[in-house]
Coordinates of C-alpha atoms and ligand atoms in Angstrom, one line a residue:
X1 CA 102.2 38.8 -12.3
X2 CA 100.9 35.4 -13.1
X3 CA 100.3 34.2 -16.7
X4 CA 97.0 32.3 -16.9
X5 CA 95.5 30.2 -19.7
X6 CA 91.8 29.6 -20.7
X7 CA 90.7 27.1 -23.3
X8 CA 87.1 27.3 -24.5
X9 CA 87.2 23.5 -25.4
X10 CA 87.7 22.4 -21.8
X11 CA 85.1 21.5 -19.3
X12 CA 87.6 21.0 -16.5
X13 CA 91.0 22.2 -15.4
X14 CA 93.8 20.6 -17.4
X15 CA 97.5 20.1 -16.3
X16 CA 100.4 20.8 -18.6
X17 CA 103.1 18.0 -19.0
X18 CA 105.9 20.4 -19.9
X19 CA 105.0 22.9 -17.1
X20 CA 104.1 21.0 -13.9
X21 CA 102.0 23.3 -11.7
X22 CA 100.6 25.3 -14.7
X23 CA 97.0 24.6 -15.6
X24 CA 94.7 25.6 -18.4
X25 CA 91.2 26.5 -17.2
X26 CA 87.7 26.2 -18.7
X27 CA 85.5 29.3 -19.0
X28 CA 83.9 28.9 -15.7
X29 CA 84.7 28.8 -12.0
X30 CA 86.3 32.2 -12.0
X31 CA 85.7 32.7 -8.3
X32 CA 87.7 29.7 -7.3
X33 CA 90.5 30.5 -9.8
X34 CA 90.7 34.1 -8.6
X35 CA 90.7 33.2 -4.9
X36 CA 93.5 30.7 -5.4
X37 CA 95.6 33.4 -7.0
X38 CA 94.7 36.2 -4.6
X39 CA 95.0 33.9 -1.6
X40 CA 98.7 33.5 -2.3
X41 CA 99.2 37.2 -2.5
X42 CA 99.3 37.7 -6.3
X43 CA 97.0 40.5 -7.5
X44 CA 97.6 40.6 -11.3
X45 CA 97.2 38.1 -14.1
X46 CA 98.3 38.0 -17.8
X47 CA 95.5 36.3 -19.6
X48 CA 95.9 34.0 -22.7
X49 CA 93.1 32.3 -24.6
X50 CA 93.0 29.1 -26.6
X51 CA 90.0 29.1 -29.1
X52 CA 88.1 26.1 -30.3
X53 CA 88.4 27.2 -33.9
X54 CA 91.3 28.8 -35.7
X55 CA 91.4 30.5 -39.1
X56 CA 93.8 32.3 -41.4
X57 CA 93.0 35.7 -40.0
X58 CA 92.7 34.7 -36.3
X59 CA 89.2 36.0 -36.1
X60 CA 88.7 34.4 -32.6
X61 CA 91.1 37.0 -31.2
X62 CA 88.7 39.9 -31.9
X63 CA 85.3 38.1 -31.6
X64 CA 83.0 39.8 -29.1
X65 CA 82.3 36.4 -27.4
X66 CA 85.9 35.1 -27.9
X67 CA 87.6 33.0 -25.3
X68 CA 89.8 35.8 -23.9
X69 CA 87.0 38.3 -23.9
X70 CA 84.9 35.9 -21.9
X71 CA 87.8 35.0 -19.5
X72 CA 88.5 38.7 -18.9
X73 CA 84.9 39.6 -18.1
X74 CA 84.6 36.5 -15.9
X75 CA 87.6 37.4 -13.9
X76 CA 86.6 41.0 -13.6
X77 CA 83.1 40.2 -12.4
X78 CA 84.2 37.8 -9.8
X79 CA 87.4 39.3 -8.3
X80 CA 89.4 42.5 -8.0
X81 CA 92.4 41.1 -9.8
X82 CA 94.2 43.4 -12.1
X83 CA 93.6 41.8 -15.5
X84 CA 96.2 42.2 -18.2
X85 CA 95.3 40.9 -21.6
X86 CA 97.9 39.4 -23.9
X87 CA 97.3 40.5 -27.5
X88 CA 98.5 38.3 -30.3
X89 CA 97.0 36.3 -33.2
X90 CA 99.2 33.2 -33.0
X91 CA 96.8 31.3 -30.6
X92 CA 94.0 32.1 -33.1
X93 CA 95.5 31.5 -36.5
X94 CA 95.4 28.1 -38.2
X95 CA 99.0 28.6 -39.4
X96 CA 100.2 29.7 -35.9
X97 CA 101.9 32.9 -36.9
X98 CA 101.4 36.2 -35.0
X99 CA 99.9 38.0 -38.0
X100 CA 98.1 37.4 -41.3
X101 CA 100.2 36.0 -44.2
X102 CA 100.7 36.9 -47.8
X103 CA 100.8 34.3 -50.6
X104 CA 104.4 33.4 -49.9
X105 CA 103.9 32.8 -46.2
X106 CA 105.3 36.1 -45.0
X107 CA 103.5 38.2 -42.3
X108 CA 101.8 41.2 -43.6
X109 CA 102.6 43.8 -41.0
X110 CA 100.2 46.6 -41.7
X111 CA 97.2 44.4 -42.3
X112 CA 98.0 42.7 -39.0
X113 CA 98.0 46.0 -37.2
X114 CA 94.3 46.6 -38.2
X115 CA 93.4 43.2 -36.5
X116 CA 95.5 44.1 -33.4
X117 CA 93.6 47.4 -33.1
X118 CA 90.3 45.5 -33.3
X119 CA 91.5 43.0 -30.8
X120 CA 92.7 45.7 -28.3
X121 CA 89.3 47.4 -28.4
X122 CA 87.4 44.2 -27.9
X123 CA 89.6 43.2 -24.9
X124 CA 89.2 46.7 -23.3
X125 CA 85.4 46.4 -23.9
X126 CA 85.5 43.1 -22.0
X127 CA 87.1 44.9 -19.1
X128 CA 90.8 44.4 -19.5
X129 CA 92.8 46.8 -17.3
X130 CA 95.9 46.7 -19.4
X131 CA 96.5 45.6 -23.0
X132 CA 99.8 43.7 -23.7
X133 CA 100.6 43.3 -27.4
X134 CA 103.1 40.5 -27.9
X135 CA 103.3 40.0 -31.6
X136 CA 106.3 42.3 -32.3
X137 CA 104.7 43.9 -35.5
X138 CA 106.2 47.3 -36.4
X139 CA 104.0 50.1 -35.2
X140 CA 101.7 47.9 -33.0
X141 CA 101.8 50.2 -30.0
X142 CA 100.7 53.3 -31.8
X143 CA 98.1 51.5 -33.8
X144 CA 96.6 50.1 -30.6
X145 CA 96.9 53.4 -28.8
X146 CA 95.0 55.2 -31.5
X147 CA 92.3 52.6 -31.7
X148 CA 91.8 52.5 -27.9
X149 CA 91.6 56.3 -27.7
X150 CA 89.1 56.4 -30.6
X151 CA 86.9 53.9 -28.8
X152 CA 86.9 55.8 -25.5
X153 CA 89.5 53.7 -23.7
X154 CA 92.0 56.5 -23.3
X155 CA 92.7 55.4 -19.7
X156 CA 93.6 51.8 -20.6
X157 CA 97.4 51.5 -20.5
X158 CA 99.6 49.4 -22.9
X159 CA 102.2 47.0 -21.6
X160 CA 104.4 46.5 -24.7
X161 CA 106.4 43.4 -25.3
X162 CA 109.2 45.7 -26.5
X163 CA 112.3 43.6 -26.6
X164 CA 111.0 40.1 -27.4
X165 CA 113.7 37.8 -28.6
X166 CA 113.6 35.0 -31.2
X167 CA 114.0 32.5 -28.4
X168 CA 113.9 28.7 -28.0
X169 CA 112.7 29.2 -24.5
X170 CA 109.0 29.6 -25.6
X171 CA 108.7 25.9 -26.4
X172 CA 106.5 24.8 -23.5
X173 CA 104.2 27.8 -23.9
X174 CA 103.4 26.7 -27.4
X175 CA 102.3 23.3 -26.1
X176 CA 99.8 25.1 -23.7
X177 CA 98.6 27.7 -26.1
X178 CA 98.7 25.4 -29.2
X179 CA 100.4 28.2 -31.0
X180 CA 103.5 26.7 -32.7
X181 CA 103.9 27.9 -36.3
X182 CA 102.9 25.2 -38.7
X183 CA 105.7 26.2 -41.1
X184 CA 108.6 28.6 -40.8
X185 CA 109.4 30.4 -37.6
X186 CA 109.2 33.9 -36.0
X187 CA 112.7 35.1 -36.9
X188 CA 111.1 37.7 -39.3
X189 CA 109.4 39.6 -36.5
X190 CA 111.1 38.6 -33.2
X191 CA 114.6 40.0 -32.4
X192 CA 118.0 38.2 -33.0
X193 CA 119.4 37.0 -29.6
X194 CA 122.8 38.5 -30.0
X195 CA 121.9 42.1 -30.7
X196 CA 121.9 44.3 -27.6
X197 CA 121.7 47.6 -29.4
X198 CA 118.6 46.6 -31.4
X199 CA 116.9 45.8 -28.2
X200 CA 117.4 49.3 -27.0
X201 CA 116.2 50.7 -30.3
X202 CA 113.0 48.6 -30.2
X203 CA 112.2 49.8 -26.7
X204 CA 112.8 53.4 -27.6
X205 CA 110.3 53.0 -30.5
X206 CA 107.7 51.6 -28.2
X207 CA 108.2 54.5 -25.8
X208 CA 107.8 57.0 -28.6
X209 CA 104.6 55.2 -29.8
X210 CA 103.1 55.6 -26.3
X211 CA 103.8 52.4 -24.3
X212 CA 103.0 52.8 -20.6
X213 CA 105.0 49.8 -19.5
X214 CA 107.9 48.2 -21.4
X215 CA 109.0 44.6 -21.3
X216 CA 112.0 42.4 -21.9
X217 CA 111.4 38.7 -22.7
X218 CA 112.8 36.2 -21.9
X219 CA 114.2 37.5 -18.6
X220 CA 116.9 35.2 -17.3
X221 CA 119.1 34.9 -20.4
X222 CA 118.7 38.6 -21.1
X223 CA 119.4 40.3 -17.8
X224 CA 121.9 42.7 -19.6
X225 CA 118.9 44.0 -21.6
X226 CA 116.8 44.3 -18.5
X227 CA 119.6 46.4 -16.9
X228 CA 120.0 48.5 -20.0
X229 CA 116.3 49.2 -20.1
X230 CA 116.1 50.0 -16.4
X231 CA 119.0 52.5 -16.8
X232 CA 117.8 54.1 -20.0
X233 CA 114.1 54.5 -19.7
X234 CA 111.8 56.0 -17.1
X235 CA 108.8 53.8 -17.7
X236 CA 107.9 50.9 -15.4
X237 CA 109.9 47.8 -16.7
X238 CA 108.5 44.3 -16.8
X239 CA 110.6 41.2 -17.4
X240 CA 109.0 37.8 -18.4
X241 CA 110.4 34.6 -17.0
X242 CA 109.1 32.5 -19.8
X243 CA 107.9 28.9 -20.0
X244 CA 111.3 27.4 -20.9
X245 CA 113.0 29.1 -17.9
X246 CA 110.3 27.7 -15.6
X247 CA 110.3 24.2 -17.2
X248 CA 114.1 23.9 -16.8
X249 CA 113.9 24.7 -13.1
X250 CA 111.0 22.3 -12.6
X251 CA 112.7 19.5 -14.5
X252 CA 115.9 19.7 -12.5
X253 CA 114.0 20.0 -9.3
X254 CA 112.0 16.9 -10.1
X255 CA 115.1 14.9 -10.6
X256 CA 116.4 16.0 -7.2
X257 CA 119.3 17.9 -8.9
X258 CA 118.6 21.4 -7.4
X259 CA 116.7 22.9 -4.5
X260 CA 113.6 24.2 -6.3
X261 CA 112.6 26.9 -3.8
X262 CA 116.0 28.3 -3.6
X263 CA 116.6 28.3 -7.4
X264 CA 113.2 29.8 -8.0
X265 CA 113.9 32.7 -5.6
X266 CA 117.4 33.2 -6.9
X267 CA 116.2 33.3 -10.5
X268 CA 113.6 35.9 -9.5
X269 CA 116.0 37.9 -7.4
X270 CA 118.4 38.1 -10.3
X271 CA 115.7 39.6 -12.5
X272 CA 114.8 42.1 -9.8
X273 CA 118.5 42.9 -9.2
X274 CA 118.8 43.6 -13.0
X275 CA 116.2 46.3 -12.6
X276 CA 112.7 44.9 -13.3
X277 CA 109.8 46.6 -11.6
X278 CA 107.3 43.9 -12.6
X279 CA 108.2 40.2 -13.0
X280 CA 105.9 37.9 -15.0
X281 CA 106.4 34.4 -13.9
X282 CA 104.7 31.0 -13.7
X283 CA 106.1 30.9 -10.2
X284 CA 104.2 34.0 -9.1
X285 CA 102.0 32.2 -6.5
X286 CA 104.8 30.1 -5.0
X287 CA 107.1 33.1 -4.8
X288 CA 104.5 35.4 -3.4
X289 CA 103.7 32.8 -0.7
X290 CA 107.3 32.8 0.3
X291 CA 107.4 36.6 0.5
X292 CA 104.2 36.9 2.6
Ligands
PBG301 C1 102.5 35.0 -28.2 C2 103.3 34.8 -27.0 C3 104.3 33.9 -26.7 C4 104.7 34.0 -25.4 C5 104.0 35.0 -24.9 N1 103.1 35.5 -25.8 C6 104.9 32.8 -27.6 C7 105.7 33.1 -28.8 O1 106.0 34.2 -29.2 O2 105.9 32.1 -29.4 C8 105.8 33.2 -24.7 C9 105.6 33.0 -23.3 C10 106.3 31.9 -22.6 O3 107.1 31.1 -23.3 O4 106.1 31.7 -21.4 N2 103.1 35.9 -29.1
ZN302 ZN1 102.2 35.6 -31.2

Protein backbone atom coordinates (compact mmCIF):
# COMPACT_ATOMS: atom_id res chain seq x y z
CA UNK A 1 0.00 0.00 0.00
CA UNK A 2 1.40 3.37 -1.06
CA UNK A 3 0.93 6.55 1.02
CA UNK A 4 0.10 9.48 -1.25
CA UNK A 5 -0.16 13.22 -0.53
CA UNK A 6 -2.38 15.89 -2.04
CA UNK A 7 -1.96 19.60 -1.32
CA UNK A 8 -4.72 21.95 -2.40
CA UNK A 9 -2.29 24.89 -2.68
CA UNK A 10 -0.27 23.24 -5.44
CA UNK A 11 -0.71 23.63 -9.17
CA UNK A 12 1.92 21.06 -10.05
CA UNK A 13 3.61 18.01 -8.55
CA UNK A 14 6.16 18.87 -5.86
CA UNK A 15 9.16 16.81 -4.73
CA UNK A 16 10.10 16.30 -1.07
CA UNK A 17 13.68 17.06 0.03
CA UNK A 18 13.66 14.69 2.96
CA UNK A 19 11.99 11.88 1.00
CA UNK A 20 13.48 11.61 -2.49
CA UNK A 21 11.01 9.87 -4.81
CA UNK A 22 7.94 10.97 -2.82
CA UNK A 23 5.83 13.76 -4.33
CA UNK A 24 2.90 15.81 -3.22
CA UNK A 25 0.22 16.18 -5.89
CA UNK A 26 -2.21 18.96 -6.80
CA UNK A 27 -5.94 18.21 -7.00
CA UNK A 28 -5.90 17.26 -10.66
CA UNK A 29 -4.36 14.77 -13.08
CA UNK A 30 -5.79 11.78 -11.23
CA UNK A 31 -5.64 9.57 -14.32
CA UNK A 32 -1.90 9.95 -14.66
CA UNK A 33 -1.28 9.58 -10.93
CA UNK A 34 -3.36 6.41 -10.74
CA UNK A 35 -1.88 4.83 -13.84
CA UNK A 36 1.66 5.49 -12.55
CA UNK A 37 0.75 3.60 -9.40
CA UNK A 38 -1.22 0.78 -10.96
CA UNK A 39 1.31 0.41 -13.75
CA UNK A 40 3.87 -0.66 -11.20
CA UNK A 41 1.54 -3.25 -9.74
CA UNK A 42 0.29 -1.39 -6.66
CA UNK A 43 -3.48 -1.39 -6.22
CA UNK A 44 -4.05 0.46 -2.96
CA UNK A 45 -3.21 3.93 -1.68
CA UNK A 46 -3.35 5.61 1.73
CA UNK A 47 -4.41 9.19 1.07
CA UNK A 48 -3.32 12.27 3.06
CA UNK A 49 -4.40 15.84 2.45
CA UNK A 50 -2.73 19.19 3.10
CA UNK A 51 -5.27 22.03 3.27
CA UNK A 52 -4.72 25.65 2.28
CA UNK A 53 -6.14 26.92 5.56
CA UNK A 54 -5.80 25.54 9.06
CA UNK A 55 -7.75 26.42 12.19
CA UNK A 56 -8.00 25.39 15.83
CA UNK A 57 -10.64 22.74 15.18
CA UNK A 58 -9.19 21.34 11.95
CA UNK A 59 -12.38 22.09 10.06
CA UNK A 60 -10.73 21.34 6.70
CA UNK A 61 -10.67 17.66 7.69
CA UNK A 62 -14.46 17.34 7.61
CA UNK A 63 -15.32 19.93 4.97
CA UNK A 64 -17.46 18.53 2.19
CA UNK A 65 -15.14 20.02 -0.43
CA UNK A 66 -12.00 19.45 1.66
CA UNK A 67 -8.71 18.47 0.08
CA UNK A 68 -8.86 14.81 1.01
CA UNK A 69 -12.52 14.47 0.03
CA UNK A 70 -11.68 15.89 -3.41
CA UNK A 71 -8.63 13.65 -3.78
CA UNK A 72 -10.63 10.55 -2.82
CA UNK A 73 -13.40 11.20 -5.30
CA UNK A 74 -10.90 12.17 -8.00
CA UNK A 75 -9.01 8.91 -7.59
CA UNK A 76 -12.17 6.81 -7.39
CA UNK A 77 -13.64 8.40 -10.51
CA UNK A 78 -10.54 7.86 -12.60
CA UNK A 79 -9.21 4.47 -11.44
CA UNK A 80 -10.07 1.26 -9.67
CA UNK A 81 -7.49 1.84 -6.95
CA UNK A 82 -8.50 0.78 -3.48
CA UNK A 83 -8.55 4.13 -1.65
CA UNK A 84 -7.83 4.16 2.07
CA UNK A 85 -8.28 7.49 3.77
CA UNK A 86 -6.03 8.54 6.65
CA UNK A 87 -8.14 10.23 9.31
CA UNK A 88 -6.51 12.72 11.64
CA UNK A 89 -6.70 16.41 12.45
CA UNK A 90 -2.99 17.27 12.67
CA UNK A 91 -2.67 18.26 9.01
CA UNK A 92 -5.70 20.55 9.47
CA UNK A 93 -5.15 22.21 12.85
CA UNK A 94 -3.17 25.45 13.13
CA UNK A 95 -1.48 24.09 16.29
CA UNK A 96 -0.56 20.79 14.58
CA UNK A 97 -2.00 18.48 17.22
CA UNK A 98 -4.14 15.47 16.36
CA UNK A 99 -7.18 16.80 18.24
CA UNK A 100 -8.76 19.94 19.66
CA UNK A 101 -7.04 21.54 22.65
CA UNK A 102 -8.22 22.86 25.99
CA UNK A 103 -7.04 26.15 27.51
CA UNK A 104 -3.82 24.62 28.79
CA UNK A 105 -2.89 23.03 25.47
CA UNK A 106 -3.98 19.47 26.25
CA UNK A 107 -5.93 17.44 23.73
CA UNK A 108 -9.62 17.06 24.55
CA UNK A 109 -10.23 13.41 23.75
CA UNK A 110 -14.00 13.21 23.62
CA UNK A 111 -14.59 16.44 21.78
CA UNK A 112 -12.03 15.25 19.24
CA UNK A 113 -13.98 12.01 18.74
CA UNK A 114 -16.99 13.97 17.51
CA UNK A 115 -14.82 15.59 14.85
CA UNK A 116 -13.28 12.26 13.87
CA UNK A 117 -16.81 10.86 13.45
CA UNK A 118 -17.76 13.72 11.13
CA UNK A 119 -14.53 13.32 9.19
CA UNK A 120 -15.06 9.57 8.73
CA UNK A 121 -18.55 10.10 7.34
CA UNK A 122 -17.36 12.82 4.94
CA UNK A 123 -14.53 10.59 3.68
CA UNK A 124 -16.86 7.64 3.16
CA UNK A 125 -19.31 9.92 1.35
CA UNK A 126 -16.47 11.00 -0.95
CA UNK A 127 -15.94 7.34 -1.83
CA UNK A 128 -13.20 6.08 0.51
CA UNK A 129 -13.09 2.28 0.55
CA UNK A 130 -11.51 2.06 4.02
CA UNK A 131 -11.15 4.62 6.83
CA UNK A 132 -7.84 4.68 8.72
CA UNK A 133 -7.90 6.72 11.95
CA UNK A 134 -4.33 7.62 12.98
CA UNK A 135 -4.81 10.07 15.86
CA UNK A 136 -4.63 7.57 18.74
CA UNK A 137 -7.55 9.10 20.69
CA UNK A 138 -9.20 6.73 23.15
CA UNK A 139 -12.40 5.29 21.75
CA UNK A 140 -11.79 6.51 18.19
CA UNK A 141 -12.60 3.20 16.51
CA UNK A 142 -16.00 2.77 18.17
CA UNK A 143 -16.92 6.43 17.66
CA UNK A 144 -16.14 6.13 13.96
CA UNK A 145 -17.86 2.76 13.61
CA UNK A 146 -21.09 4.12 15.12
CA UNK A 147 -21.02 7.24 12.95
CA UNK A 148 -20.37 5.27 9.76
CA UNK A 149 -23.17 2.82 10.54
CA UNK A 150 -25.63 5.63 11.33
CA UNK A 151 -24.82 7.29 8.02
CA UNK A 152 -25.42 4.10 6.03
CA UNK A 153 -21.76 3.16 5.56
CA UNK A 154 -21.99 -0.16 7.43
CA UNK A 155 -19.88 -1.83 4.75
CA UNK A 156 -16.93 0.60 4.98
CA UNK A 157 -14.17 -1.07 7.02
CA UNK A 158 -11.83 0.58 9.55
CA UNK A 159 -8.08 0.11 9.42
CA UNK A 160 -7.01 1.21 12.89
CA UNK A 161 -3.59 2.62 13.67
CA UNK A 162 -3.74 0.52 16.83
CA UNK A 163 -0.19 0.47 18.12
CA UNK A 164 1.24 3.80 17.05
CA UNK A 165 4.36 4.68 18.95
CA UNK A 166 5.63 8.10 20.02
CA UNK A 167 8.41 7.89 17.45
CA UNK A 168 11.10 10.17 16.09
CA UNK A 169 10.78 8.36 12.76
CA UNK A 170 7.83 10.54 11.66
CA UNK A 171 10.03 13.60 11.04
CA UNK A 172 10.08 13.65 7.22
CA UNK A 173 6.32 13.03 7.06
CA UNK A 174 5.69 16.18 9.05
CA UNK A 175 7.66 18.16 6.44
CA UNK A 176 5.41 16.82 3.70
CA UNK A 177 2.15 17.08 5.58
CA UNK A 178 3.11 20.35 7.35
CA UNK A 179 1.82 18.78 10.55
CA UNK A 180 4.55 19.22 13.16
CA UNK A 181 3.00 20.37 16.46
CA UNK A 182 3.67 24.08 17.06
CA UNK A 183 4.25 23.47 20.76
CA UNK A 184 4.57 20.35 22.85
CA UNK A 185 4.60 16.85 21.39
CA UNK A 186 2.37 13.79 20.91
CA UNK A 187 3.59 11.88 23.97
CA UNK A 188 0.16 12.33 25.59
CA UNK A 189 -1.63 10.23 22.99
CA UNK A 190 0.98 8.11 21.21
CA UNK A 191 2.55 5.09 22.92
CA UNK A 192 5.86 4.98 24.82
CA UNK A 193 8.47 3.13 22.74
CA UNK A 194 9.58 0.71 25.42
CA UNK A 195 6.24 -0.80 26.36
CA UNK A 196 5.47 -4.04 24.58
CA UNK A 197 2.50 -5.04 26.73
CA UNK A 198 0.71 -1.72 26.32
CA UNK A 199 0.89 -2.24 22.56
CA UNK A 200 -0.97 -5.52 22.89
CA UNK A 201 -3.59 -3.89 25.13
CA UNK A 202 -4.11 -1.05 22.65
CA UNK A 203 -4.61 -3.50 19.80
CA UNK A 204 -7.06 -5.59 21.86
CA UNK A 205 -9.11 -2.47 22.58
CA UNK A 206 -9.34 -1.62 18.88
CA UNK A 207 -10.42 -5.16 18.08
CA UNK A 208 -13.18 -4.91 20.71
CA UNK A 209 -14.25 -1.55 19.32
CA UNK A 210 -14.74 -3.05 15.87
CA UNK A 211 -11.53 -2.56 13.90
CA UNK A 212 -11.39 -4.61 10.70
CA UNK A 213 -7.65 -4.27 10.12
CA UNK A 214 -5.10 -3.52 12.86
CA UNK A 215 -1.79 -1.71 12.41
CA UNK A 216 1.61 -1.40 14.01
CA UNK A 217 3.62 1.74 13.31
CA UNK A 218 6.52 2.29 12.76
CA UNK A 219 7.34 -1.16 11.39
CA UNK A 220 11.11 -1.82 11.29
CA UNK A 221 12.01 -0.79 14.87
CA UNK A 222 8.88 -2.58 16.21
CA UNK A 223 9.01 -5.99 14.57
CA UNK A 224 8.51 -7.70 17.93
CA UNK A 225 5.15 -5.94 18.19
CA UNK A 226 4.29 -6.98 14.63
CA UNK A 227 5.02 -10.58 15.56
CA UNK A 228 3.01 -10.31 18.82
CA UNK A 229 0.05 -8.90 16.91
CA UNK A 230 0.26 -11.56 14.21
CA UNK A 231 0.28 -14.32 16.81
CA UNK A 232 -2.38 -12.91 19.10
CA UNK A 233 -5.05 -11.50 16.79
CA UNK A 234 -6.96 -12.99 13.88
CA UNK A 235 -7.57 -9.77 11.99
CA UNK A 236 -5.51 -8.73 8.97
CA UNK A 237 -2.39 -6.97 10.20
CA UNK A 238 -0.83 -3.92 8.58
CA UNK A 239 2.63 -2.53 9.35
CA UNK A 240 3.69 0.98 8.32
CA UNK A 241 7.28 1.51 7.19
CA UNK A 242 7.25 5.20 8.04
CA UNK A 243 8.90 8.25 6.53
CA UNK A 244 12.06 8.12 8.69
CA UNK A 245 12.68 4.48 7.87
CA UNK A 246 12.42 5.31 4.16
CA UNK A 247 14.53 8.47 4.43
CA UNK A 248 17.37 6.65 6.18
CA UNK A 249 17.63 4.02 3.46
CA UNK A 250 17.47 6.71 0.77
CA UNK A 251 20.14 8.83 2.42
CA UNK A 252 22.58 5.96 2.85
CA UNK A 253 21.95 4.78 -0.69
CA UNK A 254 22.55 8.27 -2.09
CA UNK A 255 25.90 8.32 -0.38
CA UNK A 256 26.77 5.00 -1.97
CA UNK A 257 26.96 3.37 1.45
CA UNK A 258 24.39 0.63 0.87
CA UNK A 259 22.75 -1.16 -2.03
CA UNK A 260 19.32 0.50 -2.11
CA UNK A 261 17.39 -2.24 -3.88
CA UNK A 262 18.69 -4.95 -1.62
CA UNK A 263 18.17 -3.00 1.61
CA UNK A 264 14.68 -1.98 0.48
CA UNK A 265 13.68 -5.58 -0.18
CA UNK A 266 15.37 -6.84 2.98
CA UNK A 267 13.61 -4.26 5.13
CA UNK A 268 10.24 -5.22 3.62
CA UNK A 269 10.94 -8.93 3.87
CA UNK A 270 11.72 -8.47 7.56
CA UNK A 271 8.32 -6.85 8.07
CA UNK A 272 6.65 -9.66 6.14
CA UNK A 273 8.57 -12.31 8.07
CA UNK A 274 7.45 -10.71 11.35
CA UNK A 275 3.86 -11.40 10.30
CA UNK A 276 2.42 -8.39 8.45
CA UNK A 277 -0.29 -9.11 5.89
CA UNK A 278 -0.26 -5.56 4.52
CA UNK A 279 2.83 -3.34 4.28
CA UNK A 280 2.39 0.40 3.93
CA UNK A 281 5.58 1.80 2.41
CA UNK A 282 6.88 4.72 0.35
CA UNK A 283 8.75 2.02 -1.58
CA UNK A 284 5.53 0.33 -2.70
CA UNK A 285 5.97 1.02 -6.42
CA UNK A 286 9.66 0.07 -6.55
CA UNK A 287 9.09 -3.07 -4.51
CA UNK A 288 6.06 -4.12 -6.53
CA UNK A 289 8.03 -3.65 -9.76
CA UNK A 290 10.73 -5.97 -8.48
CA UNK A 291 8.13 -8.57 -7.52
CA UNK A 292 6.31 -8.48 -10.88
C1 LIG B 1 -0.95 11.66 11.41
C2 LIG B 1 0.03 10.69 10.85
C3 LIG B 1 1.42 10.68 10.99
C4 LIG B 1 1.90 9.63 10.23
C5 LIG B 1 0.80 9.01 9.66
N1 LIG B 1 -0.34 9.67 10.07
C6 LIG B 1 2.32 11.63 11.69
C7 LIG B 1 2.35 11.79 13.14
O1 LIG B 1 1.67 11.11 13.90
O2 LIG B 1 3.10 12.67 13.52
C8 LIG B 1 3.36 9.27 10.07
C9 LIG B 1 3.72 8.61 8.79
C10 LIG B 1 5.15 8.61 8.44
O3 LIG B 1 6.04 9.09 9.19
O4 LIG B 1 5.44 8.12 7.35
N2 LIG B 1 -1.39 11.39 12.69
ZN1 LIG C 1 -2.33 13.25 13.68
